[in-house]
PDB file of C-alpha atoms in Angstrom:
ATOM      1  CA  UNK X   1      25.154 -23.930  53.403  1.00  0.00           C
ATOM      2  CA  UNK X   2      28.007 -25.305  54.760  1.00  0.00           C
ATOM      3  CA  UNK X   3      25.656 -26.558  57.766  1.00  0.00           C
ATOM      4  CA  UNK X   4      23.164 -27.777  55.352  1.00  0.00           C
ATOM      5  CA  UNK X   5      25.967 -30.169  53.779  1.00  0.00           C
ATOM      6  CA  UNK X   6      27.593 -31.206  56.567  1.00  0.00           C
ATOM      7  CA  UNK X   7      24.439 -31.970  58.648  1.00  0.00           C
ATOM      8  CA  UNK X   8      23.145 -34.564  55.579  1.00  0.00           C
ATOM      9  CA  UNK X   9      19.724 -32.781  55.310  1.00  0.00           C
ATOM     10  CA  UNK X  10      18.273 -31.455  52.180  1.00  0.00           C
ATOM     11  CA  UNK X  11      15.608 -28.227  52.459  1.00  0.00           C
ATOM     12  CA  UNK X  12      13.194 -31.242  52.114  1.00  0.00           C
ATOM     13  CA  UNK X  13      13.858 -33.710  54.787  1.00  0.00           C
ATOM     14  CA  UNK X  14      14.787 -30.574  57.302  1.00  0.00           C
ATOM     15  CA  UNK X  15      11.007 -29.476  56.585  1.00  0.00           C
ATOM     16  CA  UNK X  16      10.009 -33.013  57.308  1.00  0.00           C
ATOM     17  CA  UNK X  17      12.112 -32.730  60.549  1.00  0.00           C
ATOM     18  CA  UNK X  18      10.745 -29.330  61.596  1.00  0.00           C
ATOM     19  CA  UNK X  19       6.928 -30.754  61.135  1.00  0.00           C
ATOM     20  CA  UNK X  20       7.445 -34.073  62.963  1.00  0.00           C
ATOM     21  CA  UNK X  21       9.213 -32.173  65.735  1.00  0.00           C
ATOM     22  CA  UNK X  22       5.902 -29.167  65.575  1.00  0.00           C
ATOM     23  CA  UNK X  23       3.771 -32.173  65.704  1.00  0.00           C
ATOM     24  CA  UNK X  24       5.801 -34.272  68.597  1.00  0.00           C
ATOM     25  CA  UNK X  25       5.752 -30.531  70.662  1.00  0.00           C
ATOM     26  CA  UNK X  26       2.297 -30.214  69.854  1.00  0.00           C
ATOM     27  CA  UNK X  27       1.179 -33.633  71.467  1.00  0.00           C
ATOM     28  CA  UNK X  28       3.730 -33.046  74.137  1.00  0.00           C
ATOM     29  CA  UNK X  29       2.017 -29.142  75.354  1.00  0.00           C
ATOM     30  CA  UNK X  30      -1.675 -31.425  74.442  1.00  0.00           C
ATOM     31  CA  UNK X  31      -0.576 -34.066  77.477  1.00  0.00           C
ATOM     32  CA  UNK X  32       0.531 -31.696  79.669  1.00  0.00           C
ATOM     33  CA  UNK X  33      -3.017 -29.467  79.434  1.00  0.00           C
ATOM     34  CA  UNK X  34      -4.595 -33.002  80.338  1.00  0.00           C
ATOM     35  CA  UNK X  35      -2.247 -33.286  83.048  1.00  0.00           C
ATOM     36  CA  UNK X  36      -3.401 -29.780  84.415  1.00  0.00           C
ATOM     37  CA  UNK X  37      -6.387 -30.928  84.050  1.00  0.00           C
ATOM     38  CA  UNK X  38      -6.012 -33.000  86.793  1.00  0.00           C
ATOM     39  CA  UNK X  39      -4.967 -30.347  89.408  1.00  0.00           C
ATOM     40  CA  UNK X  40      -7.860 -29.543  91.011  1.00  0.00           C
ATOM     41  CA  UNK X  41      -9.475 -32.867  91.622  1.00  0.00           C
ATOM     42  CA  UNK X  42      -6.060 -33.841  92.951  1.00  0.00           C
ATOM     43  CA  UNK X  43      -5.603 -30.768  94.913  1.00  0.00           C
ATOM     44  CA  UNK X  44      -9.075 -30.394  96.215  1.00  0.00           C
ATOM     45  CA  UNK X  45     -11.119 -33.669  95.845  1.00  0.00           C
ATOM     46  CA  UNK X  46      -8.167 -36.272  97.103  1.00  0.00           C
ATOM     47  CA  UNK X  47      -5.359 -33.627  98.954  1.00  0.00           C
ATOM     48  CA  UNK X  48      -7.737 -31.734 100.810  1.00  0.00           C
ATOM     49  CA  UNK X  49      -9.948 -34.732 101.684  1.00  0.00           C
ATOM     50  CA  UNK X  50      -6.601 -36.812 102.737  1.00  0.00           C
ATOM     51  CA  UNK X  51      -5.530 -33.565 104.706  1.00  0.00           C
ATOM     52  CA  UNK X  52      -8.528 -33.641 106.714  1.00  0.00           C
ATOM     53  CA  UNK X  53      -8.933 -37.240 107.161  1.00  0.00           C
ATOM     54  CA  UNK X  54      -5.559 -36.921 108.723  1.00  0.00           C
ATOM     55  CA  UNK X  55      -6.457 -34.833 111.153  1.00  0.00           C
ATOM     56  CA  UNK X  56      -8.433 -37.302 112.875  1.00  0.00           C
ATOM     57  CA  UNK X  57     -11.278 -34.240 113.614  1.00  0.00           C
ATOM     58  CA  UNK X  58      -8.799 -33.222 116.253  1.00  0.00           C
ATOM     59  CA  UNK X  59      -6.314 -30.942 114.418  1.00  0.00           C
ATOM     60  CA  UNK X  60      -6.352 -28.647 111.737  1.00  0.00           C
ATOM     61  CA  UNK X  61      -4.866 -29.329 107.856  1.00  0.00           C
ATOM     62  CA  UNK X  62      -2.006 -26.756 108.687  1.00  0.00           C
ATOM     63  CA  UNK X  63      -1.066 -29.067 112.072  1.00  0.00           C
ATOM     64  CA  UNK X  64      -1.325 -32.110 110.024  1.00  0.00           C
ATOM     65  CA  UNK X  65       0.578 -30.993 107.361  1.00  0.00           C
ATOM     66  CA  UNK X  66       3.156 -29.988 110.415  1.00  0.00           C
ATOM     67  CA  UNK X  67       3.206 -33.315 111.598  1.00  0.00           C
ATOM     68  CA  UNK X  68       3.588 -34.566 107.895  1.00  0.00           C
ATOM     69  CA  UNK X  69       6.434 -32.457 107.378  1.00  0.00           C
ATOM     70  CA  UNK X  70       8.364 -33.844 110.234  1.00  0.00           C
ATOM     71  CA  UNK X  71       7.122 -36.947 109.848  1.00  0.00           C
ATOM     72  CA  UNK X  72       8.309 -37.138 106.280  1.00  0.00           C
ATOM     73  CA  UNK X  73      11.255 -34.667 106.407  1.00  0.00           C
ATOM     74  CA  UNK X  74      12.921 -35.169 109.627  1.00  0.00           C
ATOM     75  CA  UNK X  75      16.689 -36.085 110.078  1.00  0.00           C
ATOM     76  CA  UNK X  76      17.634 -39.870 111.097  1.00  0.00           C
ATOM     77  CA  UNK X  77      16.624 -38.688 114.648  1.00  0.00           C
ATOM     78  CA  UNK X  78      13.139 -37.303 113.629  1.00  0.00           C
ATOM     79  CA  UNK X  79      14.180 -33.999 113.962  1.00  0.00           C
ATOM     80  CA  UNK X  80      13.204 -31.083 111.689  1.00  0.00           C
ATOM     81  CA  UNK X  81      14.694 -27.045 112.043  1.00  0.00           C
ATOM     82  CA  UNK X  82      11.412 -25.437 112.798  1.00  0.00           C
ATOM     83  CA  UNK X  83      12.315 -22.552 109.844  1.00  0.00           C
ATOM     84  CA  UNK X  84      12.004 -24.905 107.306  1.00  0.00           C
ATOM     85  CA  UNK X  85       8.207 -25.850 108.773  1.00  0.00           C
ATOM     86  CA  UNK X  86       7.634 -21.781 108.660  1.00  0.00           C
ATOM     87  CA  UNK X  87       8.660 -21.525 104.887  1.00  0.00           C
ATOM     88  CA  UNK X  88       6.513 -24.271 103.644  1.00  0.00           C
ATOM     89  CA  UNK X  89       3.727 -23.677 105.379  1.00  0.00           C
ATOM     90  CA  UNK X  90       4.323 -19.632 104.242  1.00  0.00           C
ATOM     91  CA  UNK X  91       4.419 -20.840 101.103  1.00  0.00           C
ATOM     92  CA  UNK X  92       1.500 -23.351 100.774  1.00  0.00           C
ATOM     93  CA  UNK X  93      -1.222 -21.444 103.211  1.00  0.00           C
ATOM     94  CA  UNK X  94       0.102 -18.121 103.225  1.00  0.00           C
ATOM     95  CA  UNK X  95       0.416 -17.659 106.697  1.00  0.00           C
ATOM     96  CA  UNK X  96       2.551 -15.766 108.943  1.00  0.00           C
ATOM     97  CA  UNK X  97       5.359 -16.932 111.112  1.00  0.00           C
ATOM     98  CA  UNK X  98       3.746 -15.916 114.067  1.00  0.00           C
ATOM     99  CA  UNK X  99       0.741 -18.220 113.228  1.00  0.00           C
ATOM    100  CA  UNK X 100       2.834 -21.023 112.650  1.00  0.00           C
ATOM    101  CA  UNK X 101       4.212 -20.834 115.953  1.00  0.00           C
ATOM    102  CA  UNK X 102       0.765 -20.575 117.169  1.00  0.00           C
ATOM    103  CA  UNK X 103       0.387 -24.125 115.673  1.00  0.00           C
ATOM    104  CA  UNK X 104       3.367 -25.638 116.717  1.00  0.00           C
ATOM    105  CA  UNK X 105       2.742 -24.147 120.381  1.00  0.00           C
ATOM    106  CA  UNK X 106      -0.997 -26.043 120.178  1.00  0.00           C
ATOM    107  CA  UNK X 107       0.610 -29.134 118.631  1.00  0.00           C
ATOM    108  CA  UNK X 108       2.870 -29.138 121.702  1.00  0.00           C
ATOM    109  CA  UNK X 109       1.030 -28.433 124.960  1.00  0.00           C
ATOM    110  CA  UNK X 110      -2.101 -30.656 126.331  1.00  0.00           C
ATOM    111  CA  UNK X 111      -4.233 -32.007 125.650  1.00  0.00           C
ATOM    112  CA  UNK X 112      -2.308 -33.043 122.079  1.00  0.00           C
ATOM    113  CA  UNK X 113       1.495 -33.095 123.092  1.00  0.00           C
ATOM    114  CA  UNK X 114       2.186 -34.403 119.896  1.00  0.00           C
ATOM    115  CA  UNK X 115       5.467 -32.261 118.873  1.00  0.00           C
ATOM    116  CA  UNK X 116       8.518 -31.287 121.118  1.00  0.00           C
ATOM    117  CA  UNK X 117      10.432 -28.424 120.268  1.00  0.00           C
ATOM    118  CA  UNK X 118      14.241 -27.677 121.451  1.00  0.00           C
ATOM    119  CA  UNK X 119      16.874 -25.481 120.875  1.00  0.00           C
ATOM    120  CA  UNK X 120      19.438 -25.999 117.948  1.00  0.00           C
ATOM    121  CA  UNK X 121      22.410 -27.416 119.880  1.00  0.00           C
ATOM    122  CA  UNK X 122      24.573 -25.751 117.100  1.00  0.00           C
ATOM    123  CA  UNK X 123      22.478 -22.809 116.957  1.00  0.00           C
ATOM    124  CA  UNK X 124      20.888 -21.076 119.833  1.00  0.00           C
ATOM    125  CA  UNK X 125      18.637 -18.815 117.367  1.00  0.00           C
ATOM    126  CA  UNK X 126      17.290 -21.729 115.975  1.00  0.00           C
ATOM    127  CA  UNK X 127      14.504 -24.189 117.135  1.00  0.00           C
ATOM    128  CA  UNK X 128      14.066 -28.457 116.187  1.00  0.00           C
ATOM    129  CA  UNK X 129      11.064 -30.266 116.116  1.00  0.00           C
ATOM    130  CA  UNK X 130      10.393 -33.822 116.461  1.00  0.00           C
ATOM    131  CA  UNK X 131       7.195 -35.753 116.805  1.00  0.00           C
ATOM    132  CA  UNK X 132       6.849 -37.126 120.324  1.00  0.00           C
ATOM    133  CA  UNK X 133       5.646 -40.938 121.076  1.00  0.00           C
ATOM    134  CA  UNK X 134       2.072 -39.691 121.275  1.00  0.00           C
ATOM    135  CA  UNK X 135       2.779 -37.576 117.528  1.00  0.00           C
ATOM    136  CA  UNK X 136       3.985 -40.723 115.831  1.00  0.00           C
ATOM    137  CA  UNK X 137       1.094 -42.989 117.298  1.00  0.00           C
ATOM    138  CA  UNK X 138      -1.274 -40.268 115.846  1.00  0.00           C
ATOM    139  CA  UNK X 139       1.002 -40.245 112.344  1.00  0.00           C
ATOM    140  CA  UNK X 140       0.468 -44.093 112.162  1.00  0.00           C
ATOM    141  CA  UNK X 141      -3.414 -43.395 112.646  1.00  0.00           C
ATOM    142  CA  UNK X 142      -3.728 -40.877 110.249  1.00  0.00           C
ATOM    143  CA  UNK X 143      -1.778 -42.872 107.691  1.00  0.00           C
ATOM    144  CA  UNK X 144      -4.184 -46.181 108.480  1.00  0.00           C
ATOM    145  CA  UNK X 145      -7.239 -43.819 107.465  1.00  0.00           C
ATOM    146  CA  UNK X 146      -5.869 -42.238 105.036  1.00  0.00           C
ATOM    147  CA  UNK X 147      -5.127 -45.567 103.133  1.00  0.00           C
ATOM    148  CA  UNK X 148      -8.415 -46.448 103.830  1.00  0.00           C
ATOM    149  CA  UNK X 149      -9.841 -43.516 102.525  1.00  0.00           C
ATOM    150  CA  UNK X 150      -7.763 -43.866  99.174  1.00  0.00           C
ATOM    151  CA  UNK X 151      -8.739 -47.471  99.109  1.00  0.00           C
ATOM    152  CA  UNK X 152     -12.541 -46.384  99.149  1.00  0.00           C
ATOM    153  CA  UNK X 153     -11.912 -43.548  96.937  1.00  0.00           C
ATOM    154  CA  UNK X 154      -9.607 -45.985  94.288  1.00  0.00           C
ATOM    155  CA  UNK X 155     -11.493 -49.075  94.073  1.00  0.00           C
ATOM    156  CA  UNK X 156     -12.152 -49.247  90.530  1.00  0.00           C
ATOM    157  CA  UNK X 157      -8.851 -48.931  89.540  1.00  0.00           C
ATOM    158  CA  UNK X 158      -6.864 -52.162  89.411  1.00  0.00           C
ATOM    159  CA  UNK X 159      -3.547 -53.415  90.748  1.00  0.00           C
ATOM    160  CA  UNK X 160      -1.431 -52.742  87.559  1.00  0.00           C
ATOM    161  CA  UNK X 161      -3.160 -49.166  86.629  1.00  0.00           C
ATOM    162  CA  UNK X 162      -2.205 -48.334  90.222  1.00  0.00           C
ATOM    163  CA  UNK X 163       1.540 -49.271  89.805  1.00  0.00           C
ATOM    164  CA  UNK X 164       1.660 -47.581  86.668  1.00  0.00           C
ATOM    165  CA  UNK X 165       0.092 -44.234  88.341  1.00  0.00           C
ATOM    166  CA  UNK X 166       2.465 -44.566  91.212  1.00  0.00           C
ATOM    167  CA  UNK X 167       5.611 -45.264  88.638  1.00  0.00           C
ATOM    168  CA  UNK X 168       4.445 -42.038  86.839  1.00  0.00           C
ATOM    169  CA  UNK X 169       4.694 -39.979  90.151  1.00  0.00           C
ATOM    170  CA  UNK X 170       8.001 -41.320  90.953  1.00  0.00           C
ATOM    171  CA  UNK X 171       9.514 -40.148  87.890  1.00  0.00           C
ATOM    172  CA  UNK X 172       7.607 -37.058  87.661  1.00  0.00           C
ATOM    173  CA  UNK X 173       8.140 -35.909  91.395  1.00  0.00           C
ATOM    174  CA  UNK X 174      11.811 -36.871  91.904  1.00  0.00           C
ATOM    175  CA  UNK X 175      13.930 -34.132  93.570  1.00  0.00           C
ATOM    176  CA  UNK X 176      14.384 -31.508  90.916  1.00  0.00           C
ATOM    177  CA  UNK X 177      18.138 -29.797  90.986  1.00  0.00           C
ATOM    178  CA  UNK X 178      15.644 -26.780  92.423  1.00  0.00           C
ATOM    179  CA  UNK X 179      14.522 -28.624  95.386  1.00  0.00           C
ATOM    180  CA  UNK X 180      16.157 -27.696  98.576  1.00  0.00           C
ATOM    181  CA  UNK X 181      18.931 -29.652  99.876  1.00  0.00           C
ATOM    182  CA  UNK X 182      18.226 -32.645 101.720  1.00  0.00           C
ATOM    183  CA  UNK X 183      20.613 -31.194 104.692  1.00  0.00           C
ATOM    184  CA  UNK X 184      18.145 -28.580 105.820  1.00  0.00           C
ATOM    185  CA  UNK X 185      16.110 -30.871 107.175  1.00  0.00           C
ATOM    186  CA  UNK X 186      17.511 -31.594 110.393  1.00  0.00           C
ATOM    187  CA  UNK X 187      20.017 -30.533 113.090  1.00  0.00           C
ATOM    188  CA  UNK X 188      23.119 -31.179 111.179  1.00  0.00           C
TER     189      UNK X 188
END
């Protein structure tokens, strides 16, 4: 009874508040279900298509993912810990570290020569990977082709709708406290 008196809520007003909260929770859950319904179209219809476009018919989707990881997560000098690449690809594609090593080896050798690997100067047991100039040019072309693809796929969306979608994704996918630290990316 002391809690009721201190909150100033009567049993009737508390019941109304609980009902409103229940309604808000139900609306939230319904909205999350609507959002979830876009997962497969986003992942398979757009995501995999963009991965394929980014490969330019020359590299696999997994190799394209490696290049994008290096491009987007590398340190200020463009270096990324090989271990991070192995962790991400193992989780996303369920492949072994030896398979990742083979993919990286193909990317370093002719005719591709899109990445280079070195021993980490601070740890002899670890490798660092970066894009070569040829790899950076490849990524630039991949981005151009991906923008063309998205432009065709989203031509029915106006600028204001696109901007609202971008704002949503920026907010929804900002780094979470459970995300790995950015310090794990490079040589430092």
